[in-house]
Coordinates of C-alpha atoms and ligand atoms in Angstrom, one line a residue:
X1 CA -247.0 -89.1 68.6
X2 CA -244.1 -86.4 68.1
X3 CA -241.5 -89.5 67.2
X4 CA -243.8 -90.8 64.7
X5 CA -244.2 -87.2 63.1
X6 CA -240.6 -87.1 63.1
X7 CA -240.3 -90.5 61.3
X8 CA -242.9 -89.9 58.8
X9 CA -241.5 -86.2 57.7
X10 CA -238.2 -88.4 56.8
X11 CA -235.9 -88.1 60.6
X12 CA -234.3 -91.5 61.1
X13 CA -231.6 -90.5 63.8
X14 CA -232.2 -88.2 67.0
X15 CA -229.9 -87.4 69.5
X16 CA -231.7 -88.5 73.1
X17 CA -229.3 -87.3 76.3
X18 CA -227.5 -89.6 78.3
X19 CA -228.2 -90.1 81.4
X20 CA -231.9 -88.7 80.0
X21 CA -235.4 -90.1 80.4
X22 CA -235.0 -93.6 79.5
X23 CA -238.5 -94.1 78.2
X24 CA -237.7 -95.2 74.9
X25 CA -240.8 -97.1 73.5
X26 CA -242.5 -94.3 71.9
X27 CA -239.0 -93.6 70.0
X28 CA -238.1 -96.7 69.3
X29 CA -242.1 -97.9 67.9
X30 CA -241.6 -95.3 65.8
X31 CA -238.1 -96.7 64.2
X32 CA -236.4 -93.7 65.2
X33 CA -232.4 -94.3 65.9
X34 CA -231.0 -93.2 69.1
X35 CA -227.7 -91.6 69.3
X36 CA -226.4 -90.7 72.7
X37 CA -225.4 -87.8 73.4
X38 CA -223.2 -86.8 77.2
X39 CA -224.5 -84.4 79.5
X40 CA -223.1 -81.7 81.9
X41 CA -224.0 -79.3 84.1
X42 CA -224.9 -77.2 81.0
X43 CA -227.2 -79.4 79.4
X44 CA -226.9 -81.5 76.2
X45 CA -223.3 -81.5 75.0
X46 CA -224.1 -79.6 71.5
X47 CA -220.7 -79.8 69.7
X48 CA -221.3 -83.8 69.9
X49 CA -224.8 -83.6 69.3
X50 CA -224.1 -82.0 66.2
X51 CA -220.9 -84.0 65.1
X52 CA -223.1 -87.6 64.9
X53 CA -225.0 -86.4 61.9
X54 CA -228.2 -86.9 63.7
X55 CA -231.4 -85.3 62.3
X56 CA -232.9 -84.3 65.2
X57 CA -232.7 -84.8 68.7
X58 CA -235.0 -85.0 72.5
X59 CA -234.2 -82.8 75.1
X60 CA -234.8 -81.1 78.0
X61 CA -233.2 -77.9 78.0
X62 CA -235.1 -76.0 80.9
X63 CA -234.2 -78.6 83.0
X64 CA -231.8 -81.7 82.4
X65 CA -233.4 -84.6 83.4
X66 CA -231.7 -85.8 85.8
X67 CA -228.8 -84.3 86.0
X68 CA -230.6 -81.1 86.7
X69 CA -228.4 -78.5 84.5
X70 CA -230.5 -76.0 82.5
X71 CA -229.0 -75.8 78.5
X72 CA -226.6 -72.8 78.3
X73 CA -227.5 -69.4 76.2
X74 CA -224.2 -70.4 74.1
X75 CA -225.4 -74.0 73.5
X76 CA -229.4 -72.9 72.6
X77 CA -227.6 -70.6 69.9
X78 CA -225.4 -73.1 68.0
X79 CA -228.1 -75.7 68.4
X80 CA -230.7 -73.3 67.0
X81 CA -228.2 -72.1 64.3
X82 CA -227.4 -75.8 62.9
X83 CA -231.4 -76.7 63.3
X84 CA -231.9 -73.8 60.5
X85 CA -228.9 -74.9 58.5
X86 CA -230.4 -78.6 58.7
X87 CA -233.7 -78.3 58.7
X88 CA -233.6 -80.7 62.0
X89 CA -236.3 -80.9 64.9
X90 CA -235.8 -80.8 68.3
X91 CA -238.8 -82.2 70.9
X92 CA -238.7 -80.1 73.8
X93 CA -239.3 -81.9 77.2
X94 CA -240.8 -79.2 79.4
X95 CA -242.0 -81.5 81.8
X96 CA -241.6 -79.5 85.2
X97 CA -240.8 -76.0 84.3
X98 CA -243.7 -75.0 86.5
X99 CA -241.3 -75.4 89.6
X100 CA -238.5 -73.2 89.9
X101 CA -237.5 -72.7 93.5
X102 CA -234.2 -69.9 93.1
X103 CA -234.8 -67.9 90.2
X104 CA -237.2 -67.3 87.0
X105 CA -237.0 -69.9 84.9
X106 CA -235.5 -69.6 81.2
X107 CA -237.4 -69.1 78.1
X108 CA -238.2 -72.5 76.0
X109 CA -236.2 -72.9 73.5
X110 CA -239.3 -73.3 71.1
X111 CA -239.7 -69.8 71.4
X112 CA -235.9 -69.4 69.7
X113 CA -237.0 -71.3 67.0
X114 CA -240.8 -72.0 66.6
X115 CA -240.2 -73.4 63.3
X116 CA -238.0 -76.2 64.4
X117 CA -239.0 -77.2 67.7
X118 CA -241.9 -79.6 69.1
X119 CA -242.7 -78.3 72.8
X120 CA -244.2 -80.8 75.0
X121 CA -245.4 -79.7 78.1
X122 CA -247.4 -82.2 81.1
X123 CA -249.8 -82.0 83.7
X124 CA -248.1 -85.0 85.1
X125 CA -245.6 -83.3 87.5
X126 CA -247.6 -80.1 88.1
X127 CA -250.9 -82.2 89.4
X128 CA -250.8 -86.3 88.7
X129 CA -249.2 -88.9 86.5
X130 CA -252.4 -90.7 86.3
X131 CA -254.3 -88.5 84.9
X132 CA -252.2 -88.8 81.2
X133 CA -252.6 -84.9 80.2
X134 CA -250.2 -83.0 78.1
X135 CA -250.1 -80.7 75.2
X136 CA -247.5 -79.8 72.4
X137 CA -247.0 -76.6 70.5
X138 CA -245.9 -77.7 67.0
X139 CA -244.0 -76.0 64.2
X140 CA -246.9 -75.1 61.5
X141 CA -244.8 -77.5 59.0
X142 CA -246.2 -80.5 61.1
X143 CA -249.3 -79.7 62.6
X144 CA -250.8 -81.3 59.4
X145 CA -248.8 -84.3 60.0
X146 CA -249.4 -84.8 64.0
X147 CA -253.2 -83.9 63.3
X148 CA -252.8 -87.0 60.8
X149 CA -251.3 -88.9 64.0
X150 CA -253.5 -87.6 66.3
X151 CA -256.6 -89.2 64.0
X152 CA -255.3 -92.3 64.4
X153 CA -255.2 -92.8 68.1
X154 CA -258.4 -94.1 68.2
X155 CA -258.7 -94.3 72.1
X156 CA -258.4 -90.3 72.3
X157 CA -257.4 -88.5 75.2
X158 CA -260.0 -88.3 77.9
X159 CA -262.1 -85.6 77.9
X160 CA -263.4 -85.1 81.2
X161 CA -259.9 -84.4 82.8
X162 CA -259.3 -82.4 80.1
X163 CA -262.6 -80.0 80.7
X164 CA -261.3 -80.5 83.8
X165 CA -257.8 -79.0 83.8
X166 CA -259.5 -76.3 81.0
X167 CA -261.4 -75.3 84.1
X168 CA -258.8 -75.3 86.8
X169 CA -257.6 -72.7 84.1
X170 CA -260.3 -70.5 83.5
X171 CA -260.8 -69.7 86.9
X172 CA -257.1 -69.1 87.8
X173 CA -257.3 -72.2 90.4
X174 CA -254.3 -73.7 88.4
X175 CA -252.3 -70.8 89.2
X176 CA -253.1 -70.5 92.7
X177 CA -252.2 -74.6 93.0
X178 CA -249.1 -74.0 91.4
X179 CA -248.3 -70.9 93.6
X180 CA -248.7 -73.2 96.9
X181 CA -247.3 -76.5 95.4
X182 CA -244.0 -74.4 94.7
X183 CA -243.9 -73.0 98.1
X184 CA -244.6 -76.6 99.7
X185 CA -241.8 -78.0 97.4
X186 CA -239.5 -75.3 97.9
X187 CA -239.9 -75.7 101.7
X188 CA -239.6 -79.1 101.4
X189 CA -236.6 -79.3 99.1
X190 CA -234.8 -77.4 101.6
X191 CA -235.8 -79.5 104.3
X192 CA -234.4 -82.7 102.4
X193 CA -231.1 -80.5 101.5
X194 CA -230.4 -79.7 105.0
X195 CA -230.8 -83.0 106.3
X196 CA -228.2 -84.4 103.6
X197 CA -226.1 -81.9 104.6
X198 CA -225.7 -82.7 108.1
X199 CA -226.0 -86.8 107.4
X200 CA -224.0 -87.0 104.2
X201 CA -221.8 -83.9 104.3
X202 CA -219.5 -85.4 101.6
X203 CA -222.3 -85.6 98.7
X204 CA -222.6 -83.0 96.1
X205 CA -226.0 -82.4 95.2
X206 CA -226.4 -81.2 91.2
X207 CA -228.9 -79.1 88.9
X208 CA -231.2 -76.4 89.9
X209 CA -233.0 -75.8 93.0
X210 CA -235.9 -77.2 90.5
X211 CA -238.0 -79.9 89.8
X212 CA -239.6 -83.0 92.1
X213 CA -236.1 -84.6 92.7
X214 CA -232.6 -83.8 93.8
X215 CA -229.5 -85.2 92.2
X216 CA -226.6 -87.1 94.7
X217 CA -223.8 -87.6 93.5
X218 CA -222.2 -90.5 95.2
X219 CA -218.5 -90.6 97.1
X220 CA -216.2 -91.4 93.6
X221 CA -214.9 -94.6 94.5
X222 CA -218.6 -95.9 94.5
X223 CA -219.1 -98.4 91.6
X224 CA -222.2 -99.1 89.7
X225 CA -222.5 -102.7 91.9
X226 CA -222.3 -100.1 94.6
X227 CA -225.1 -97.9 93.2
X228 CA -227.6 -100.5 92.5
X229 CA -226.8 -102.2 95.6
X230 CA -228.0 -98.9 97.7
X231 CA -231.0 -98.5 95.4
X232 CA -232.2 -102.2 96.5
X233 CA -231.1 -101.5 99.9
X234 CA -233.4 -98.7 100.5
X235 CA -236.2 -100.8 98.5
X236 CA -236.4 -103.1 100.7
X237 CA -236.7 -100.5 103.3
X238 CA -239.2 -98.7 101.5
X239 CA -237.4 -96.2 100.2
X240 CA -237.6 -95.4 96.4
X241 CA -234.7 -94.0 94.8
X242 CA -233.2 -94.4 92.0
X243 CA -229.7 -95.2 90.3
X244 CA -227.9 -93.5 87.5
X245 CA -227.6 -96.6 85.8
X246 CA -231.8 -96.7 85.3
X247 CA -231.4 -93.5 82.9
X248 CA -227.6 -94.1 81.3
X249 CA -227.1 -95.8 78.3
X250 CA -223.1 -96.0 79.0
X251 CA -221.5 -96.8 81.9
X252 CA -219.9 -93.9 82.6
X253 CA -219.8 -91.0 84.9
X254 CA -220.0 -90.6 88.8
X255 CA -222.2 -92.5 90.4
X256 CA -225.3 -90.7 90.9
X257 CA -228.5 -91.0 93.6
X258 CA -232.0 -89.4 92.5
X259 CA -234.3 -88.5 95.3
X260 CA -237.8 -87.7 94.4
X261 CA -239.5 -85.1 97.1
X262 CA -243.0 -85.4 95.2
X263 CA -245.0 -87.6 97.5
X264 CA -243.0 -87.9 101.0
X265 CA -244.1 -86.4 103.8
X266 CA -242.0 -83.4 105.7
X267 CA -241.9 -85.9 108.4
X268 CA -240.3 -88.7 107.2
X269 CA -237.9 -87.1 105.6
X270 CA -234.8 -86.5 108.3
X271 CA -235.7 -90.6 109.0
X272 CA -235.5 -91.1 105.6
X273 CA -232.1 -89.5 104.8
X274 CA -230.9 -91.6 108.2
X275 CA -231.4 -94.4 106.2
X276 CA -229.7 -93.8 102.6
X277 CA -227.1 -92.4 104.6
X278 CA -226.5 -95.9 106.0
X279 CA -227.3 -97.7 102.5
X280 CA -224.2 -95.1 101.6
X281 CA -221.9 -95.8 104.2
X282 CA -222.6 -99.2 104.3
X283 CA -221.4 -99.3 100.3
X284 CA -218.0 -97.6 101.6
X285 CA -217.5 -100.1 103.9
X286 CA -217.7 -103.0 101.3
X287 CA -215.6 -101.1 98.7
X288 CA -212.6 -101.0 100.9
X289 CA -213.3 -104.4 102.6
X290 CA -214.5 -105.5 105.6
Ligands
LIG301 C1 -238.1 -86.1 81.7 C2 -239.5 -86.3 81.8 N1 -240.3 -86.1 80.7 C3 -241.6 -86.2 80.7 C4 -242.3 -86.7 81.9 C5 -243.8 -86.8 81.9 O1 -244.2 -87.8 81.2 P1 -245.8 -88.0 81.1 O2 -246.3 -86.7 80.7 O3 -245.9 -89.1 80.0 O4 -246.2 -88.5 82.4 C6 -241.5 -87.0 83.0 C7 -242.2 -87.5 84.2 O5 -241.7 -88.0 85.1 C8 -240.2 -86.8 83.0 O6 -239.4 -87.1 84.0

């Protein structure tokens, strides 16, 4: 809905981040023009961004997915600055600020400029996927323009999860599940960090202490043959991971690992690591020959 907004008040080009979510139907339905943008540890490369002329761009600055880096104070200012000079948009991703492990985490960036950024936010990571609830806070220049959009989506959003969530709400039981999911995650996150440690000493692990997933990145003579190779490896085992090369539109970069910590149990985790440490090792092996 927020790309076709963006289309229809005029955007044709928006900077998406690469490696970034790589769902692209919704922006490309809606004729919008990609232009990718690097990443780093601080978030979207601005400078770029705002060298390609794009209109407008999708982000997540609270928490780079997947990379993991949160969008530096200096970056949200010149981005914020050339969005006024431009008149661009920017959607905010929010889509797991709920779960910050170390520290508090950062204010959106909507609330820097509430003129010029779309906010999405999503029940999605916080309780399910399935259940297809999230909500935007939009700049009063297009609420007229997404309530136009939001008329024409004639199979609606469904209404009993969404009483639903408005009660978990209202009675404060969302905050209590979101108090003891972040303890279980945190707990849990740890657990997965420590067993990398001892069986994959040699792997950085990226971003914030944040999120559902960790961020590997991968022993530098590992190629992207290597990569997928160790992503189909643990497949077939069972293991779901996944490969930088789902969410870049460039080949370049480190190799990278993502390792979700949503749905696995605390006990199959140390087996679990066991396992991609192998897939790892076992990629070494080939790159220098048997
Ligand atoms: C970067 C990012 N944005 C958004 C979402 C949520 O998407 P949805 O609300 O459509 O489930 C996810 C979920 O995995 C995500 O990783």
């Amino acid at each position: 809905m927020a790309c076709l907004v963006l289309r229809a008040v005029g955007l044709r080009r928006v900077a998406v981040e690469d490696p970034g979510y790589s769902d692209w139907v919704a922006v490309d339905k809606a004729g919008l023009q990609r232009v990718p943008i690097p990443v780093d540890e601080h978030g979207i490369d601005v400078d770029q961004l705002i060298a390609t002329g794009a209109e407008g761009a999708l982000i997540t600055p609270s928490h780079q997915f997947p990379i993991g880096g949160v969008l530096s104070a200096s970056r949200r200012q010149r981005l914020v600055r050339w969005l006024a000079q431009h008149d661009g948009y920017v959607l905010e991703d929010d889509y797991d600020a709920e779960f910050r492990y170390d520290q508090a985490p950062v204010g959106a960036l909507q609330g820097l400029a509430a003129d010029r950024v779309i906010y999405a936010g999503t029940a999605s990571k916080t309780l399910a996927p399935a259940l297809r609830i999230g909500w935007l806070v939009v700049p009063p220049e297009l609420v007229r323009p997404m309530d136009a959009e939001l008329r024409r989506w004639k199979e609606g959003s469904p209404r009993i999860e969404q009483d639903a969530l408005a009660h978990l709400l209202q009675t404060g039981a969302y905050d209590r599940h979101l108090r003891k999911m972040r303890r279980i995650y945190r707990g849990r996150r740890k657990h997965l960090l420590d067993c990398l440690a001892a069986e994959l000493p040699e792997l950085e692990i990226e971003g914030m202490a944040a999120g559902l997933h960790v961020t590997l990145r991968l022993p530098f003579e590992l190629t992207r043959a290597d990569e997928t190779q160790i992503v189909s490896g643990l497949r077939e085992r069972g293991l779901a991971t996944e490969g930088l090369g789902r969410y870049s539109q460039t080949a370049e970069g480190p190799r990278r690992l993502f390792v979700g910590y949503g749905r696995i149990t605390d006990s199959a985790i140390a087996s679990s690591v066991r396992l991609l440490a192998k897939a790892v090792r076992a990629a070494q092996r080939h790159e220098v020959g048997p």
